[in-house]
Coordinates of C-alpha atoms in Angstrom, one line a residue:
V1481 CA 13.2 -6.0 -28.4
V1482 CA 15.2 -5.8 -25.2
F1483 CA 13.3 -5.1 -22.0
I1484 CA 15.2 -3.8 -19.0
D1485 CA 12.9 -3.7 -15.9
E1486 CA 13.4 -1.9 -12.6
L1487 CA 16.5 0.0 -13.6
D1488 CA 15.6 2.7 -11.1
R1489 CA 16.0 0.1 -8.3
C1490 CA 19.6 -0.7 -9.2
R1491 CA 22.6 1.0 -7.6
P1492 CA 22.8 4.5 -9.1
D1493 CA 26.3 4.0 -10.7
F1494 CA 25.3 0.7 -12.2
A1495 CA 22.1 2.1 -13.7
V1496 CA 23.9 5.0 -15.3
R1497 CA 26.7 2.8 -16.6
L1498 CA 24.1 0.4 -18.1
I1499 CA 22.3 3.3 -20.0
E1500 CA 25.6 4.5 -21.3
R1501 CA 26.6 1.1 -22.5
I1502 CA 23.3 0.2 -24.3
K1503 CA 23.4 3.6 -26.1
H1504 CA 26.0 2.1 -28.4
F1505 CA 23.4 -0.3 -29.8
F1506 CA 20.7 2.4 -30.3
E1507 CA 21.5 2.8 -34.0
T1508 CA 21.6 -1.0 -34.7
P1509 CA 18.8 -1.8 -37.2
N1510 CA 15.8 -3.7 -35.7
V1511 CA 17.1 -3.5 -32.1
V1512 CA 14.8 -1.6 -29.7
F1513 CA 15.4 -1.1 -25.9
V1514 CA 12.4 -0.7 -23.6
L1515 CA 13.2 0.7 -20.1
L1516 CA 10.6 0.2 -17.5
I1517 CA 11.5 2.8 -14.9
H1518 CA 10.3 5.2 -12.2
R1519 CA 11.6 8.4 -13.9
E1520 CA 11.9 10.5 -10.8
Q1521 CA 13.9 7.9 -9.0
L1522 CA 16.2 7.4 -12.0
N1523 CA 16.7 11.2 -12.3
R1524 CA 17.8 11.2 -8.7
A1525 CA 20.2 8.3 -9.3
I1526 CA 21.8 10.3 -12.2
A1527 CA 22.1 13.3 -10.0
G1528 CA 23.7 11.1 -7.4
V1529 CA 26.4 9.9 -9.8
Y1530 CA 27.1 13.2 -11.5
G1531 CA 26.3 15.7 -8.7
P1532 CA 23.2 17.5 -7.5
S1533 CA 23.6 20.2 -10.1
T1534 CA 23.0 17.7 -12.9
D1535 CA 19.6 17.8 -14.5
G1536 CA 18.7 14.1 -14.5
A1537 CA 15.7 14.5 -16.8
A1538 CA 17.8 16.4 -19.4
Y1539 CA 20.5 13.7 -19.2
L1540 CA 18.0 10.9 -19.7
S1541 CA 16.4 12.6 -22.6
K1542 CA 19.7 12.3 -24.5
F1543 CA 19.2 8.5 -24.6
V1544 CA 15.4 8.0 -24.6
H1545 CA 13.6 8.8 -27.8
F1546 CA 10.0 8.4 -26.4
F1547 CA 8.4 8.3 -23.0
F1548 CA 5.2 6.5 -22.4
T1549 CA 3.1 6.3 -19.1
L1550 CA 1.5 3.0 -18.4
P1551 CA -2.2 3.3 -17.5
A1552 CA -3.1 2.6 -13.9
A1553 CA -4.4 -0.8 -13.1
D1554 CA -8.0 -1.4 -12.1
N1555 CA -7.5 -1.8 -8.4
K1556 CA -10.5 -3.9 -7.6
H1557 CA -10.0 -6.2 -10.6
Y1558 CA -6.3 -6.7 -9.8
I1559 CA -7.1 -7.5 -6.1
E1560 CA -9.7 -10.0 -7.3
I1561 CA -7.2 -11.7 -9.6
V1562 CA -4.5 -12.0 -6.9
L1563 CA -7.0 -13.4 -4.4
G1564 CA -8.2 -15.9 -7.1
C1565 CA -4.6 -17.0 -7.6
L1566 CA -4.3 -17.5 -3.9
G1567 CA -7.3 -19.8 -3.9
V1568 CA -9.6 -17.4 -1.9
A1569 CA -13.2 -18.1 -2.6
D1570 CA -15.2 -15.4 -4.5
D1571 CA -17.8 -14.8 -1.9
G1572 CA -19.3 -12.1 0.3
R1573 CA -16.3 -12.2 2.6
S1574 CA -13.8 -11.6 -0.1
D1575 CA -16.0 -9.0 -1.8
R1576 CA -16.1 -6.9 1.4
F1577 CA -12.3 -7.1 1.7
V1578 CA -11.8 -6.2 -2.0
G1579 CA -13.9 -3.1 -1.6
C1580 CA -12.1 -1.8 1.4
F1581 CA -8.6 -2.8 0.2
A1582 CA -9.2 -1.1 -3.1
G1583 CA -10.1 2.1 -1.2
W1584 CA -6.9 1.8 0.9
R1585 CA -4.8 1.3 -2.3
N1586 CA -5.8 4.8 -3.4
L1587 CA -5.6 6.4 0.0
A1588 CA -2.2 4.9 1.1
D1589 CA -0.7 4.7 -2.4
L1590 CA -0.1 0.9 -2.3
S1591 CA 2.1 -0.6 -5.0
M1592 CA 1.1 -3.7 -6.9
R1593 CA 3.7 -5.6 -4.8
D1594 CA 1.9 -4.2 -1.6
I1595 CA -1.4 -5.5 -3.0
E1596 CA 0.1 -9.0 -3.5
R1597 CA 1.5 -9.0 0.0
G1598 CA -1.8 -7.7 1.5
C1599 CA -3.9 -10.3 -0.3
A1600 CA -1.5 -13.1 0.9
L1601 CA -2.0 -11.9 4.5
F1602 CA -5.8 -11.9 4.0
A1603 CA -5.7 -15.4 2.5
Y1604 CA -3.9 -16.7 5.7
A1605 CA -6.4 -15.1 8.1
T1606 CA -8.9 -17.7 9.4
L1607 CA -11.3 -15.5 11.4
Q1608 CA -14.7 -15.0 9.7
G1609 CA -16.1 -11.5 9.7
G1610 CA -14.1 -8.3 10.3
E1611 CA -12.9 -8.0 6.7
D1612 CA -13.0 -4.2 6.8
L1613 CA -10.9 -4.3 10.0
L1614 CA -8.5 -6.8 8.5
A1615 CA -8.0 -4.6 5.4
Y1616 CA -7.0 -1.7 7.6
L1617 CA -4.7 -3.8 9.8
I1618 CA -3.0 -5.2 6.7
V1619 CA -2.4 -1.8 5.3
L1620 CA -1.0 -0.7 8.7
K1621 CA 1.4 -3.6 8.6
L1622 CA 2.5 -2.7 5.1
R1623 CA 2.8 1.0 5.6
K1624 CA 3.5 1.4 9.4
P1625 CA 5.0 -1.8 10.6
G1626 CA 6.4 -0.2 13.7
V1627 CA 2.9 1.0 14.8
F1628 CA 1.4 -2.4 13.8
Q1629 CA 4.0 -4.1 16.1
R1630 CA 3.2 -1.8 19.0
I1631 CA -0.6 -2.6 18.6
L1632 CA 0.4 -6.3 18.7
N1633 CA 2.3 -5.6 21.9
D1634 CA -0.8 -4.0 23.4
D1635 CA 0.7 -0.5 23.4
R1636 CA -2.3 1.9 23.7
T1637 CA -0.3 4.9 22.4
A1638 CA 0.1 3.2 19.0
Y1639 CA -3.6 3.8 18.4
G1640 CA -3.0 7.6 18.6
E1641 CA -0.2 7.5 16.1
A1642 CA -2.2 5.3 13.7
K1643 CA -5.1 7.8 14.1
R1644 CA -2.9 10.8 13.2
W1645 CA -1.6 8.9 10.2
M1646 CA -5.1 8.2 8.9
I1647 CA -6.1 11.9 9.4
D1648 CA -3.0 13.0 7.5
L1649 CA -3.8 10.6 4.6
A1650 CA -7.4 11.8 4.4
A1651 CA -6.3 15.4 4.5
A1652 CA -3.8 14.9 1.6
S1653 CA -6.2 12.9 -0.6
S1654 CA -8.5 14.8 -3.0
E1655 CA -10.3 11.6 -3.9
F1656 CA -11.3 11.1 -0.3
K1657 CA -13.6 14.1 -0.5
V1658 CA -15.5 12.8 -3.5
A1659 CA -19.2 12.0 -2.9
E1660 CA -19.0 8.6 -4.7
I1661 CA -16.8 7.2 -1.9
S1662 CA -18.9 8.4 1.0
S1663 CA -19.2 4.9 2.4
F1664 CA -15.4 4.6 2.4
R1665 CA -15.1 8.0 4.1
R1666 CA -17.5 6.8 6.8
Y1667 CA -15.4 3.7 7.2
I1668 CA -12.2 5.7 7.7
N1669 CA -14.0 8.2 10.1
N1670 CA -15.2 5.2 12.1
L1671 CA -11.6 3.9 12.4
I1672 CA -10.3 7.3 13.4
Q1673 CA -13.0 7.6 16.1
I1674 CA -12.3 4.0 17.4
H1675 CA -8.6 4.8 17.7
S1676 CA -9.4 8.1 19.5
D1677 CA -11.6 6.3 22.0
I1678 CA -8.9 3.6 22.6
E1679 CA -6.1 6.2 23.0
S1680 CA -8.1 8.3 25.5
G1681 CA -9.6 5.4 27.4
E1682 CA -13.1 6.2 26.3
D1683 CA -13.5 2.7 24.8
A1684 CA -13.7 1.3 28.3
R1685 CA -16.2 3.9 29.6
N1686 CA -18.3 3.8 26.4
A1687 CA -17.8 0.2 25.4
G1688 CA -21.1 -0.2 23.6
N1689 CA -20.6 2.6 21.2
T1690 CA -17.0 1.7 20.4
M1691 CA -17.8 -1.9 19.8
G1692 CA -20.8 -0.9 17.7
M1693 CA -18.4 1.0 15.4
I1694 CA -16.0 -2.0 15.3
R1695 CA -18.9 -4.3 14.4
E1696 CA -19.6 -2.0 11.4
L1697 CA -16.2 -3.2 10.2
G1698 CA -17.6 -6.7 9.9
S1699 CA -21.0 -8.1 10.9
N1700 CA -19.5 -11.2 12.6
V1701 CA -17.0 -9.4 14.8
Q1702 CA -17.4 -10.8 18.3
G1703 CA -16.3 -9.5 21.7
K1704 CA -16.9 -6.8 24.3
S1705 CA -13.5 -5.2 24.4
S1706 CA -12.2 -3.1 21.6
I1707 CA -8.6 -3.7 22.6
K1708 CA -9.0 -7.4 22.7
T1709 CA -10.8 -7.4 19.3
F1710 CA -8.0 -5.4 17.7
L1711 CA -5.4 -7.8 19.2
R1712 CA -7.3 -10.8 18.0
Y1713 CA -7.4 -9.6 14.4
T1714 CA -3.8 -8.3 14.5
R1715 CA -2.5 -11.7 15.6
E1716 CA -4.3 -13.2 12.5
I1717 CA -1.8 -11.4 10.2
D1718 CA 1.3 -11.6 12.4
L1719 CA 3.3 -13.1 9.6
P1720 CA 6.5 -12.1 7.8
I1721 CA 5.9 -10.3 4.4
A1722 CA 9.4 -9.9 3.1

């Protein structure tokens, strides 16, 4: 059994040539090829080699006898496994992060590699409390690194862009409207409101309410300034993730 992984991530002409070469072995007794691929990406690669009028799916079906879809991983369980491998204690702090990060995995469509990077960033963070806030900032760093950097540089306009990104994600997600995740919905709505307050300057005029919402993101969050609190936690994960 020959496994070929991430063929869709290869250069298009290389991926197509490889498929065309291994087809010569398909009739060899007791030899099986298993291709682990993202079908849509590979279809686009085929069209890129043979022209946009080429039906990539039809072309691929000439070589592949059976297609199977792998079941989705249990998000919370996988996050717990990764944190365990990184030596993060299984306690209330990590439990809170796992719950929020698992919700973000669905909302922002994080890959398993994103989860590994996000867990590593959390493992490096030393501040206690604010796990919900850290989960958000980690996802922002993974998905919107430019916006994350502007927050790190104390650019107030970045909060408005991050707010609109969250609103778009929530609007596009059918799962976000399910009653069973009402606590996660409240969490996202709090983040959106906090960003709106910071963008408009209301956080300074209404500091008590804004900081109250921030403290809901972690019972031990300290400070009187929402901007300084965000900067403090953003600096905790100001690490390369390549």
